[in-house]
Short mmCIF file of C-alpha atoms and ligand atoms in Angstrom, two decimals:
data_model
loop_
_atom_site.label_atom_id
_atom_site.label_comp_id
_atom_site.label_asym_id
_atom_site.label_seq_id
_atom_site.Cartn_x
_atom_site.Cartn_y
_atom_site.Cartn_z
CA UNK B 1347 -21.15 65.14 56.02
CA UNK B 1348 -19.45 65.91 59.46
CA UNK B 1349 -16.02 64.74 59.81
CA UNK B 1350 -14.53 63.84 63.17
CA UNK B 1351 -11.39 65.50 64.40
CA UNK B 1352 -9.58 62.28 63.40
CA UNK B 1353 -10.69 62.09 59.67
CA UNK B 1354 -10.41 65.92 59.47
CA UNK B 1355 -6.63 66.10 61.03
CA UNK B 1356 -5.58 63.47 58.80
CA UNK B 1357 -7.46 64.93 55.29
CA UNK B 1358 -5.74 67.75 56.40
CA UNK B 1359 -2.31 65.90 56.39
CA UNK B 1360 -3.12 64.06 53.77
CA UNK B 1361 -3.93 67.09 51.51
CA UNK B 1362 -0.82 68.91 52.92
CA UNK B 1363 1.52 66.00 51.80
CA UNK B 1364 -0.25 66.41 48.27
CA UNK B 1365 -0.01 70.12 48.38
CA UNK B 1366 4.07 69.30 48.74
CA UNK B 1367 5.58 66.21 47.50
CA UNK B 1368 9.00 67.25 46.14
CA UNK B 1369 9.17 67.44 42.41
CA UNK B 1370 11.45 64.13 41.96
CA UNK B 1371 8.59 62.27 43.85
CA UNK B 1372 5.66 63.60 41.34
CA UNK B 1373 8.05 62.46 38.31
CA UNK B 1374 8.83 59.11 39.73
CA UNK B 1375 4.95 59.10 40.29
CA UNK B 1376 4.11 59.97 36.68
CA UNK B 1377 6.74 57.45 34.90
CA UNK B 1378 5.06 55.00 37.14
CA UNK B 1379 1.52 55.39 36.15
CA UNK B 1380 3.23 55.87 32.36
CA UNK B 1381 5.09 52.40 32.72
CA UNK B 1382 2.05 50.63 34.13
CA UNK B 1383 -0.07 51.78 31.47
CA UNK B 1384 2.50 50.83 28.86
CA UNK B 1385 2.69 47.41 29.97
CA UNK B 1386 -1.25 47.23 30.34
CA UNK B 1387 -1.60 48.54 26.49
CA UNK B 1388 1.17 46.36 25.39
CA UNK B 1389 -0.10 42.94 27.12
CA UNK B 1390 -3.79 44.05 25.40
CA UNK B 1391 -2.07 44.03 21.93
CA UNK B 1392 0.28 41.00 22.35
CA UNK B 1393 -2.51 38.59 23.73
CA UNK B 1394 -4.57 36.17 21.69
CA UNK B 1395 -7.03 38.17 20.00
CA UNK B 1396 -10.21 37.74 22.31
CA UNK B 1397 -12.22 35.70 19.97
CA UNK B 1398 -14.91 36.65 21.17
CA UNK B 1399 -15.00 40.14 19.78
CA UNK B 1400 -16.21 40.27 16.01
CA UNK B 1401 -12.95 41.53 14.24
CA UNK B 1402 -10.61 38.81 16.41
CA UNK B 1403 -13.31 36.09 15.58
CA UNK B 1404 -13.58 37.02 11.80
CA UNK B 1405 -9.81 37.24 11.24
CA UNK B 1406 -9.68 33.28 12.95
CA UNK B 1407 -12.30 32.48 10.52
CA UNK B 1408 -10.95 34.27 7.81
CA UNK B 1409 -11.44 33.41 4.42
CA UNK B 1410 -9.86 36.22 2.52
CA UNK B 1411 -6.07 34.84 1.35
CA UNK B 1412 -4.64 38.11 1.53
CA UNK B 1413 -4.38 37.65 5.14
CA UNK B 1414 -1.64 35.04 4.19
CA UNK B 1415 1.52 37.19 5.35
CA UNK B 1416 0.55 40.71 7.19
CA UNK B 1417 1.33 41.76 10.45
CA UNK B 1418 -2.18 40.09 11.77
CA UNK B 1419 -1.95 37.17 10.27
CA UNK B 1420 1.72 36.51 11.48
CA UNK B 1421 0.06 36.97 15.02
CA UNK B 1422 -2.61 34.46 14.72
CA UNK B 1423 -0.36 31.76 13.36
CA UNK B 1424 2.01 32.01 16.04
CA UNK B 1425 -0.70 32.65 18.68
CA UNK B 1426 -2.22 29.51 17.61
CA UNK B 1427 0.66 26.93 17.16
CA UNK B 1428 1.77 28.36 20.67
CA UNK B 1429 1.36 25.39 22.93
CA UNK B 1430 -0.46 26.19 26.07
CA UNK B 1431 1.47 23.45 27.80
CA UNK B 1432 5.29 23.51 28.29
CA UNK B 1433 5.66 19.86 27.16
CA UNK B 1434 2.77 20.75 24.31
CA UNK B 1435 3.63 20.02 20.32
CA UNK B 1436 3.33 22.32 17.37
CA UNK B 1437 1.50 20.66 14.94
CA UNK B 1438 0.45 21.65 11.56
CA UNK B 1439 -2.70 20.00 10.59
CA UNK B 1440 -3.02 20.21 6.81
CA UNK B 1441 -6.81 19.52 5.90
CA UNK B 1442 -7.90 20.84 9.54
CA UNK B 1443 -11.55 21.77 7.52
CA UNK B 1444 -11.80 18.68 6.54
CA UNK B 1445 -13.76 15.98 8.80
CA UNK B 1446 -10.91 14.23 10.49
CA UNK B 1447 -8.83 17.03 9.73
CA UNK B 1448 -11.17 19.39 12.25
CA UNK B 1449 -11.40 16.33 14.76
CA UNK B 1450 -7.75 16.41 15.21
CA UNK B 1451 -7.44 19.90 15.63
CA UNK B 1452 -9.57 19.92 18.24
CA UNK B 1453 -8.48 17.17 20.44
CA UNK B 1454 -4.50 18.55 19.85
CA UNK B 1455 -5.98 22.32 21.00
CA UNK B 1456 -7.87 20.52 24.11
CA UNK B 1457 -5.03 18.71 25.62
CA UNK B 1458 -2.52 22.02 24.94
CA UNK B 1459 -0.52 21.33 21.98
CA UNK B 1460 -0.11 24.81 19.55
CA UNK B 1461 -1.70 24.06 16.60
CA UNK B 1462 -2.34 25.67 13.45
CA UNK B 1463 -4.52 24.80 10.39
CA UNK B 1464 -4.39 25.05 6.83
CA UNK B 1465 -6.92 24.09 4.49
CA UNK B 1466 -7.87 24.91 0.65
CA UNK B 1467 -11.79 24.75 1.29
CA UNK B 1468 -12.03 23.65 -2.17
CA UNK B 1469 -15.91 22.54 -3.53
CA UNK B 1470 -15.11 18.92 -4.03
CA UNK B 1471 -18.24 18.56 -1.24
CA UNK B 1472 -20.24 22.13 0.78
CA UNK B 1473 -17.47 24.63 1.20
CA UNK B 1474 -20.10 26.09 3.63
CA UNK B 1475 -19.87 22.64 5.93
CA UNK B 1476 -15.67 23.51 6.11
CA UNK B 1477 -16.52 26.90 6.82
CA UNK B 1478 -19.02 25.94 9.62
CA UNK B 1479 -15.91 23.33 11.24
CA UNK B 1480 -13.75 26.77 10.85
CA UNK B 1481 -16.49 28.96 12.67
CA UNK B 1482 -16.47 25.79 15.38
CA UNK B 1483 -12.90 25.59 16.33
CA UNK B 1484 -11.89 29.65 16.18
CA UNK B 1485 -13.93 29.55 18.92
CA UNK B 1486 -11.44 27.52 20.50
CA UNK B 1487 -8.68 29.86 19.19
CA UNK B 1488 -7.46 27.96 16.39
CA UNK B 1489 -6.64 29.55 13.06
CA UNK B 1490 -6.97 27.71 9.64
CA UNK B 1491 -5.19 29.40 7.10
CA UNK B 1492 -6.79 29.16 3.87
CA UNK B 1493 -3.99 27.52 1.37
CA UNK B 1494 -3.45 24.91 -1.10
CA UNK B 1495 -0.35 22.50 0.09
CA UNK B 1496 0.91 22.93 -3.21
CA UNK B 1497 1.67 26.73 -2.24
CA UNK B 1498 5.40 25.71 -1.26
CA UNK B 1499 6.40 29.68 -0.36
CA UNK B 1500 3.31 29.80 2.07
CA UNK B 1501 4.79 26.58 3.63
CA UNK B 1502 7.88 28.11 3.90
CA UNK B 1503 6.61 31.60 5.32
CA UNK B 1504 4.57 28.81 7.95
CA UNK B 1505 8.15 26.98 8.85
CA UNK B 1506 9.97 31.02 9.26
CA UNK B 1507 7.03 31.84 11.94
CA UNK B 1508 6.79 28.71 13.85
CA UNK B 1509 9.34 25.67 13.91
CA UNK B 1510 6.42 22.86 13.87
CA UNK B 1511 7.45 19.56 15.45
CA UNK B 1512 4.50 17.96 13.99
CA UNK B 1513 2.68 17.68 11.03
CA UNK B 1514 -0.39 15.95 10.94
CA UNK B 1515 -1.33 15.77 6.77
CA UNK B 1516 -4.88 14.87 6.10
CA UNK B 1517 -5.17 17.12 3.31
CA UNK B 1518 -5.96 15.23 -0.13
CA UNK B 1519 -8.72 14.51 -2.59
CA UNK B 1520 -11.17 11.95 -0.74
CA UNK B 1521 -13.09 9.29 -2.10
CA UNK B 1522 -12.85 6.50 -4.19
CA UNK B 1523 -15.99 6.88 -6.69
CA UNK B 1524 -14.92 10.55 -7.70
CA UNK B 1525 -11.93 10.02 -9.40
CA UNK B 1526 -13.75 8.08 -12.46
CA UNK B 1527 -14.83 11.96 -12.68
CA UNK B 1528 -11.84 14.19 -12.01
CA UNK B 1529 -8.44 12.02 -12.00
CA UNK B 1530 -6.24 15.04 -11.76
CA UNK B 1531 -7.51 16.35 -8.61
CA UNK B 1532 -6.16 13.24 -7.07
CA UNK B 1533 -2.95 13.88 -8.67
CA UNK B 1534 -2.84 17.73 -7.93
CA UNK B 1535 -3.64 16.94 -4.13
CA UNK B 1536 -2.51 13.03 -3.55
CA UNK B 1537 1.12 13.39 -5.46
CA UNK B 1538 1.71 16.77 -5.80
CA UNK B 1539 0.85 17.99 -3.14
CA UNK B 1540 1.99 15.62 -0.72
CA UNK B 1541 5.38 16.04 -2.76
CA UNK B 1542 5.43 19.41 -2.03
CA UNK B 1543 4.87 18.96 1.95
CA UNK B 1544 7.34 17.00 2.03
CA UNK B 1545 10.26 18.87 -0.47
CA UNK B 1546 9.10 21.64 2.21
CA UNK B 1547 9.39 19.40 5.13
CA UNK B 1548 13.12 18.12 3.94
CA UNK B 1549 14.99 21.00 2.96
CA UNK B 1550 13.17 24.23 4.55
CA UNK B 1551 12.48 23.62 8.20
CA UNK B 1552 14.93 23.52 10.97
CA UNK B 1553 14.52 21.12 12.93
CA UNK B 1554 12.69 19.03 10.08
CA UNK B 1555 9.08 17.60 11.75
CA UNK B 1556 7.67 14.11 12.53
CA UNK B 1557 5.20 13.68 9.92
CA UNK B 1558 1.90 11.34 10.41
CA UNK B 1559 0.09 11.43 7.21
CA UNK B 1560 -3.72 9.90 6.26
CA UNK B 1561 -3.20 7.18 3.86
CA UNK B 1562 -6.10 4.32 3.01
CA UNK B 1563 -7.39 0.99 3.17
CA UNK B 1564 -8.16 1.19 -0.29
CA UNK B 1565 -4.66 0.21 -0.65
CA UNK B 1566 -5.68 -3.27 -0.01
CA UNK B 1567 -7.58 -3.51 -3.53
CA UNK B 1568 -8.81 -6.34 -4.69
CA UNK B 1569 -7.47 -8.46 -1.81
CA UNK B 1570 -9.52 -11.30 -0.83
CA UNK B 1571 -7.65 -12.85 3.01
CA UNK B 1572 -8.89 -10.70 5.56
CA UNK B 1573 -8.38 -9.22 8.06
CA UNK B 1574 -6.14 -7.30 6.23
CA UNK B 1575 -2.25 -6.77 7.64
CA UNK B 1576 -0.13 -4.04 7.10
CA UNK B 1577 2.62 -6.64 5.87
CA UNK B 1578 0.14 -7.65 2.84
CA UNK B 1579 0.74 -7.32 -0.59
CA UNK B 1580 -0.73 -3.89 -1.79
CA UNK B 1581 -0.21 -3.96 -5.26
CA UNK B 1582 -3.62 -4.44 -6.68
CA UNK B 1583 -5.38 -0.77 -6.22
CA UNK B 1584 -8.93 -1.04 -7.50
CA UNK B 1585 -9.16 2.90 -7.75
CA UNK B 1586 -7.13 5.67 -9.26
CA UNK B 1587 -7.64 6.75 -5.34
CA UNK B 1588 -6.20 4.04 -4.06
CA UNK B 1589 -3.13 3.83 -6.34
CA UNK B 1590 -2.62 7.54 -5.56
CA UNK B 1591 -2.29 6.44 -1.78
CA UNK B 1592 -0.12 3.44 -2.35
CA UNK B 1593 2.04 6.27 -4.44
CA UNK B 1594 1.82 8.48 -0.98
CA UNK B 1595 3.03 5.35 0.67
CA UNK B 1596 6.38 4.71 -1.65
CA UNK B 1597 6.55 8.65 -2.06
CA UNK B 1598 7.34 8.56 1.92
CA UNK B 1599 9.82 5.46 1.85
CA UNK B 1600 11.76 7.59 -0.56
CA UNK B 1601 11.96 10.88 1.37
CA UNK B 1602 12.46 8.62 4.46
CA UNK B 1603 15.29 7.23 2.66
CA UNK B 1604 16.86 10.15 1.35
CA UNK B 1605 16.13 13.21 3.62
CA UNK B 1606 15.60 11.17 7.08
CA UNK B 1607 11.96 12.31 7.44
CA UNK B 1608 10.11 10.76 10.14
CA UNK B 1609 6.99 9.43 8.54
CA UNK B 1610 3.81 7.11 9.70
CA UNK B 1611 0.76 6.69 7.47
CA UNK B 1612 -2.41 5.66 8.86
CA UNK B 1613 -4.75 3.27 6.49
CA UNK B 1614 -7.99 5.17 7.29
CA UNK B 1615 -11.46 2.18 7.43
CA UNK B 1616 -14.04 4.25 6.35
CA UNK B 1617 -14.28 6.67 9.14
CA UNK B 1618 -17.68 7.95 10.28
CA UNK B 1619 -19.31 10.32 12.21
CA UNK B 1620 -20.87 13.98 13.72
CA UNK B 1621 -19.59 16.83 11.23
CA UNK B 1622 -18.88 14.36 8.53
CA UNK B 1623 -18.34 13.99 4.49
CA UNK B 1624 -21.61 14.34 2.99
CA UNK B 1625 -20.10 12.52 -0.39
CA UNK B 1626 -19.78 9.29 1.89
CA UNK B 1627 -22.78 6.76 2.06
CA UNK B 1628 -23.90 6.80 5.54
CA UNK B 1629 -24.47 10.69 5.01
CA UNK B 1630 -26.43 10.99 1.85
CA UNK B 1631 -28.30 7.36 2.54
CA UNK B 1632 -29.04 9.72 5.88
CA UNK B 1633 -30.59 12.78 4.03
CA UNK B 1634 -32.28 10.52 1.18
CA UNK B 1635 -33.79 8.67 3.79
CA UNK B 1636 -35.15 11.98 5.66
CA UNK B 1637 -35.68 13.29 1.94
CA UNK B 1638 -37.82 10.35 1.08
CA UNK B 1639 -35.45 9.78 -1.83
CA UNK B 1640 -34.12 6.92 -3.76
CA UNK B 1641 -30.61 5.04 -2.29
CA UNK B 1642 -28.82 2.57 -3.91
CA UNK B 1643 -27.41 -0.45 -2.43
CA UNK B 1644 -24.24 -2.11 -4.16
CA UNK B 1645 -23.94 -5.81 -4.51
CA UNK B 1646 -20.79 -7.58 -5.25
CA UNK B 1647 -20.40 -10.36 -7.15
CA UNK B 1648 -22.79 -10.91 -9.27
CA UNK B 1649 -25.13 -8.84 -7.66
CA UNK B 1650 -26.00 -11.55 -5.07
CA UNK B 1651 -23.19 -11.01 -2.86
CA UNK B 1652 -23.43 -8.01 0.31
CA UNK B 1653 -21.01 -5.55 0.00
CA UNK B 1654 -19.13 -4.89 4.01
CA UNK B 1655 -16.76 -1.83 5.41
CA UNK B 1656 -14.67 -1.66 8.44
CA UNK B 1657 -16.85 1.20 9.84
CA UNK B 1658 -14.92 2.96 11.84
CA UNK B 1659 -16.23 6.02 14.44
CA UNK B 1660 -14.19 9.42 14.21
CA UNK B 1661 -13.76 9.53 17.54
CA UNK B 1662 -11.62 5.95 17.46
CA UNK B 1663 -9.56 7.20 14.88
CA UNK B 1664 -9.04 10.52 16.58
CA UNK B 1665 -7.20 8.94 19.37
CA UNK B 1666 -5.25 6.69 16.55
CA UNK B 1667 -3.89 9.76 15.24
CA UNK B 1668 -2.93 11.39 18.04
CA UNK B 1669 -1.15 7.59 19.74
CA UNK B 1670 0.84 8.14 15.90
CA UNK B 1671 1.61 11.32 16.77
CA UNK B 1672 3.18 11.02 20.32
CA UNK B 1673 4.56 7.47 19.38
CA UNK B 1674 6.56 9.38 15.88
CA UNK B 1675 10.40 9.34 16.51
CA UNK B 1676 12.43 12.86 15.46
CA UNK B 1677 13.49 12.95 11.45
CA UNK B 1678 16.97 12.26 11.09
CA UNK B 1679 17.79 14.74 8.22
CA UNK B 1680 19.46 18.27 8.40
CA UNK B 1681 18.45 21.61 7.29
CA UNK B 1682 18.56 22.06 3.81
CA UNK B 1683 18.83 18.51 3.00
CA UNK B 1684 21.90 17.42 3.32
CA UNK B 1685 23.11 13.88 4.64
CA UNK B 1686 21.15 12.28 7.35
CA UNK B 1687 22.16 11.62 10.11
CA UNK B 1688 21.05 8.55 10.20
CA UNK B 1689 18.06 5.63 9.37
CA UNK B 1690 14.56 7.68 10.41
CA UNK B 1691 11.58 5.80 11.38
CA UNK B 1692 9.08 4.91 8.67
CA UNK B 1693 5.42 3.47 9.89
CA UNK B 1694 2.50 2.59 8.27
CA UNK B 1695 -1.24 1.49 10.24
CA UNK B 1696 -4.24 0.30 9.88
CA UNK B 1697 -7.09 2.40 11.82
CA UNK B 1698 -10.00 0.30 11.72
CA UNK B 1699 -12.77 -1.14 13.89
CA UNK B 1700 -12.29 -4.84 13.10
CA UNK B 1701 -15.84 -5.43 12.58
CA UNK B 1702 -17.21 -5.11 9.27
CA UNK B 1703 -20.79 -4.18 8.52
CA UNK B 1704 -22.62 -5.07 5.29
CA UNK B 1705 -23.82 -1.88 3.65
CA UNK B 1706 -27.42 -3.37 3.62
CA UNK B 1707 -27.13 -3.23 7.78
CA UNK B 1708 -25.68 0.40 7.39
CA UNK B 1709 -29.28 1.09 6.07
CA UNK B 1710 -31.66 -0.74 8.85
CA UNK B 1711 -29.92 1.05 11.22
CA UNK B 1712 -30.12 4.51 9.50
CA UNK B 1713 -33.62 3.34 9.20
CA UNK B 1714 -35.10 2.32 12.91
CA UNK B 1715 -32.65 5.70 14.32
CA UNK B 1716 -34.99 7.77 11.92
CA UNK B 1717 -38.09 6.35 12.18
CA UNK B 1718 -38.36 5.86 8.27
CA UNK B 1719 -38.38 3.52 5.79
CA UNK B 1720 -35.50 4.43 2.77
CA UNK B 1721 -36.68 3.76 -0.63
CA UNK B 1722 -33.78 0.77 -1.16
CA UNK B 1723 -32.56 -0.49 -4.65
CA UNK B 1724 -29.76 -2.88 -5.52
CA UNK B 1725 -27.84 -3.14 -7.87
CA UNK B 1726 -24.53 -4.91 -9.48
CA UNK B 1727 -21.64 -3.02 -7.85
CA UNK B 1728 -20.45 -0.39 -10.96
CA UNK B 1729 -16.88 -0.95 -11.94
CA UNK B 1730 -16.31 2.46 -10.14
CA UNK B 1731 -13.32 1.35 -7.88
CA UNK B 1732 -15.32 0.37 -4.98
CA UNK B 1733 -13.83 -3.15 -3.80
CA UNK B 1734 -16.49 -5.59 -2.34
CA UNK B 1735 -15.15 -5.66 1.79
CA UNK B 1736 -12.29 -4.34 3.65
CA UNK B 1737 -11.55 -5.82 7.31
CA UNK B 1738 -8.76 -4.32 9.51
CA UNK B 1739 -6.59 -6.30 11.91
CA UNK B 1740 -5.24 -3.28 14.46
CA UNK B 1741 -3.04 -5.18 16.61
CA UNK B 1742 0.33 -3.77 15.37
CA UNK B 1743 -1.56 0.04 16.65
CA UNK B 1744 -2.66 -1.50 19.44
CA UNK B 1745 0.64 -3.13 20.34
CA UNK B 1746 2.65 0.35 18.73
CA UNK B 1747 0.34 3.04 20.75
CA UNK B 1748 -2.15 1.33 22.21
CA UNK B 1749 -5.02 1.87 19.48
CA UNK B 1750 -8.62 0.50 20.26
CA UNK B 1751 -11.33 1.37 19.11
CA UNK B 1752 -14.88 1.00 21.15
CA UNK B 1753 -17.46 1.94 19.04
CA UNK B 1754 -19.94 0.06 17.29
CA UNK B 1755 -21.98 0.94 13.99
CA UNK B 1756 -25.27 1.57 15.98
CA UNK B 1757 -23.93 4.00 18.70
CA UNK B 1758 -21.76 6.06 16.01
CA UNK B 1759 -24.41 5.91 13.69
CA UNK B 1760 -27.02 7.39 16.61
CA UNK B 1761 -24.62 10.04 17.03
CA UNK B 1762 -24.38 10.87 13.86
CA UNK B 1763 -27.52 11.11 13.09
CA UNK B 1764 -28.25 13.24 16.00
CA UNK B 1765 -25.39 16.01 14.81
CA UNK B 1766 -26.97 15.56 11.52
CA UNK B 1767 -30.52 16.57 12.54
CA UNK B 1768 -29.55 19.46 14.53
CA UNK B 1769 -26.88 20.67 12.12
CA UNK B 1770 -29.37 20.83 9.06
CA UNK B 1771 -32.45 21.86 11.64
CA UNK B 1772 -34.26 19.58 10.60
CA UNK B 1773 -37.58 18.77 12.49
CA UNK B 1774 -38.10 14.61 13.30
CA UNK B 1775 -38.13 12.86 15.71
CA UNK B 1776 -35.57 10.09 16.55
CA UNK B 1777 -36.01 6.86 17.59
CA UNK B 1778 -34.17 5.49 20.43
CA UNK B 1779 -32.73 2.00 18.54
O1 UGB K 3217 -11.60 3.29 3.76
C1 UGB K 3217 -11.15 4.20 3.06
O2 UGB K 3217 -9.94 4.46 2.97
C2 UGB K 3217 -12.12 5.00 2.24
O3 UGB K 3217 -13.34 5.10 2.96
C3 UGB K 3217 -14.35 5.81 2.26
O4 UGB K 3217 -14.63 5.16 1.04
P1 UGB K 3217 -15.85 4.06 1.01
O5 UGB K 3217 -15.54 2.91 1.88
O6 UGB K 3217 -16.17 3.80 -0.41
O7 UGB K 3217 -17.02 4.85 1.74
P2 UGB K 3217 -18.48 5.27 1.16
O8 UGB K 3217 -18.33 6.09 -0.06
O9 UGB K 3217 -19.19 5.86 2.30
O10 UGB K 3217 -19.15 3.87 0.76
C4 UGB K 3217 -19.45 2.95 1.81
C5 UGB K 3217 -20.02 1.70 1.17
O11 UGB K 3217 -21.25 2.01 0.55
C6 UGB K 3217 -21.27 1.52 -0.79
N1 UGB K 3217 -22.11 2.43 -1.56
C7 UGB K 3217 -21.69 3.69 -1.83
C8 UGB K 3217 -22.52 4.53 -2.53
C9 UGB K 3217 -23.78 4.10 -2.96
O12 UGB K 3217 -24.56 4.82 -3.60
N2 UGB K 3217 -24.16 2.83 -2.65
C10 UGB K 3217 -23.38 1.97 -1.97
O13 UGB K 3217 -23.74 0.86 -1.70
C11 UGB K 3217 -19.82 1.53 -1.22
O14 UGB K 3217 -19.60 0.58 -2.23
C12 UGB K 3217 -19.11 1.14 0.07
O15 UGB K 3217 -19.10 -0.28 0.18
C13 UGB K 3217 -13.91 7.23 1.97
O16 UGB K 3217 -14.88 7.89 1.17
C14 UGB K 3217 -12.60 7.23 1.22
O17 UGB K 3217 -12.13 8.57 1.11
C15 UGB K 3217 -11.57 6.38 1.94
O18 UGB K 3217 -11.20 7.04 3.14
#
């Protein structure tokens, strides 16, 4: 290629300067390429694990407990209860595999609070579903560690690596039918463990969290005046389930009491929707119906009488838990667990959708979304804990944080169902109802 004087003068120069920088210039030269390269290495290894490369993504999604503790792990807890937003909070979310547990996490992650997970993926329903919600939100860098809440030295070890100023608890044994079967897995989950979070919560974290915690309105038994009111008598649990959750609720006025914790429970209606339990009605009535299998419809009373819920869409109660959180006052208590400093706030809510829906309804709609008839029998409700209606009046949520929810049966039913066909690939065609 034939250079022109210009470009061959100054290559010439340009080479000569080369040819003799003084030696002090080459070693300033070389400690800057070193230092840039340094800091290039080091901001590699100190940024959130891309997730999308296979090791980073299985260690989110990691299963294996012996990740509770090393140098990784460490990294992906704090990486993930990092806000992204100055004024962001660090919540944990105990139950984050769970179905409102995974809801919350993700709406906390979106709007750039830090937030980290922990979750026991036990088999009470498909561990595989859990794992699936775990799979769904690593890809939106959030990290579920896999413990029990009853492990009170992980929960410590949590506390040492990031001072949470949240923690959303939605971790327990669900269900009110189940615990006819296995009692003590209420009582390991619903008392002790909540017991635990919160002997944690008092006397090992500095500053101690706001805590927002899922209680139930089964507490509302056998009850008969709806709606029902926060300020009514809940002394009548129809379910081992139910009493375990009133025990949550006087469990919390005592640690409120004694060790200033900031607590709010949230009376959860029967909460529906995409990624949901598959123990709950509206699921398996969903896959009996698509299985051309038998469902059974309770009747109260003497079998003559429909049975209602409060249905209310996950999305609704989302936003209720999150108004909880942002509306919970600091905890009054000090490190260790000494004297308060003073009264701590101490909430309870109902999180419903005001609108109850006989069961029997529950099942024409499942029925005209999926084209199919179910194969329907009724019978006598069993004397399995089930209570005949529950009803929610919201306003003190509404009036507290603004809580209202906007979504009927039939449009979080036809979402549902949609997630539910895709989800399990399963080949139909829905009807437009
Ligand atoms: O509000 C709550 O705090 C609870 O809500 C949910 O309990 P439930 O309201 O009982 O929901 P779900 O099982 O879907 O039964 C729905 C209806 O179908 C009736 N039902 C049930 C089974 C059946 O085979 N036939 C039937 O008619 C049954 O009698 C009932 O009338 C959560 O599971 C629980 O964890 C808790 O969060």
């Amino acid at each position: 290629m034939k250079m022109d004087k210009f470009n061959k003068t100054t290559s010439l120069r340009r080479v000569r300067q080369v040819q003799f920088l003084p030696c002090y210039q080459v070693t300033i030269l070389t400690c800057l390429i070193l230092i840039v390269f340094l800091f290039v290495f080091t901001l590699n290894h100190h940024s959130f694990p891309n997730t999308s490369t296979g090791r980073a993504r299985s260690l989110l999604s990691s299963s294996s407990p012996e990740f509770n503790g090393g140098g990784q792990w460490e990294k992906l807890v704090r990486q993930s209860s990092t806000p992204r937003k100055v004024t962001g909070k660090t919540v944990l979310v105990t139950g984050a595999a769970g179905f409102v547990g995974s809801h919350c996490v993700l709406a906390l992650k979106k709007r750039g609070d830090g937030v980290l997970g922990l979750d026991n993926f036990n088999s009470y329903y498909d561990p595989s579903l859990k794992r699936s919600r775990q799979a769904h939100l690593s890809k939106h860098g959030i990290f579920i560690v896999d413990a029990d809440i009853n492990d009170a030295d992980l929960l410590k070890k949590l506390f040492e690596i990031t001072p949470f100023t949240h923690i959303l608890h939605l971790a327990a044994q669900a269900g009110v039918r189940y615990a006819i079967e296995n009692p003590n897995s209420y009582i390991h989950s619903n008392i002790a463990g909540f017991v635990n979070l919160l002997e944690v919560a008092a006397k090992n974290t500095n500053p101690q969290p706001a805590i927002v915690w899922a209680s139930s309105s089964s507490v509302y038994g056998l009850n008969t005046e709806t709606p029902f009111s926060e300020s009514d008598r809940t002394d009548r649990p129809a379910s081992l389930y139910a009493a375990t959750k009133k025990a949550g609720e006087e469990i919390a006025h005592t640690y409120n009491h004694i060790y200033g914790l900031s607590l709010t429970g949230l009376r959860f209606f029967t909460v529906y929707g995409p990624w949901g339990r598959p123990d709950m009605a509206y699921f398996f009535f969903t896959k009996a119906i698509l299985d051309h299998g038998d469902i059974t419809v309770f009747q109260a009373g003497d079998g003559d009488k429909e049975i209602a819920r409060d249905f209310t869409y996950i999305d609704d109660v989302v936003h209720g838990c999150v108004g909880a959180i942002d509306t919970a006052e600091k905890s009054t208590g000090v490190p260790g667990g000494g004297q308060k400093h003073g009264p701590a706030q101490l909430r309870v809510y109902n999180l419903g959708n005001t609108s109850p829906v006989p069961v029997s309804r529950l099942v024409s709609i499942l029925e005209c979304l999926l084209g199919r008839s179910a194969n329907k029998n009724t019978v006598r409700m069993p004397a399995n804990g089930d209570v005949p209606y529950t009803h929610a009046n919201v306003s003190l949520a509404n009036q507290d944080f603004g809580y209202r929810p906007t979504t009927d049966l039939t449009t979080g039913l036809r979402k549902f169902v949609k997630w539910y066909v895709k989800y399990y690939s399963i080949q139909t065609k829905l009807v437009r109802y």
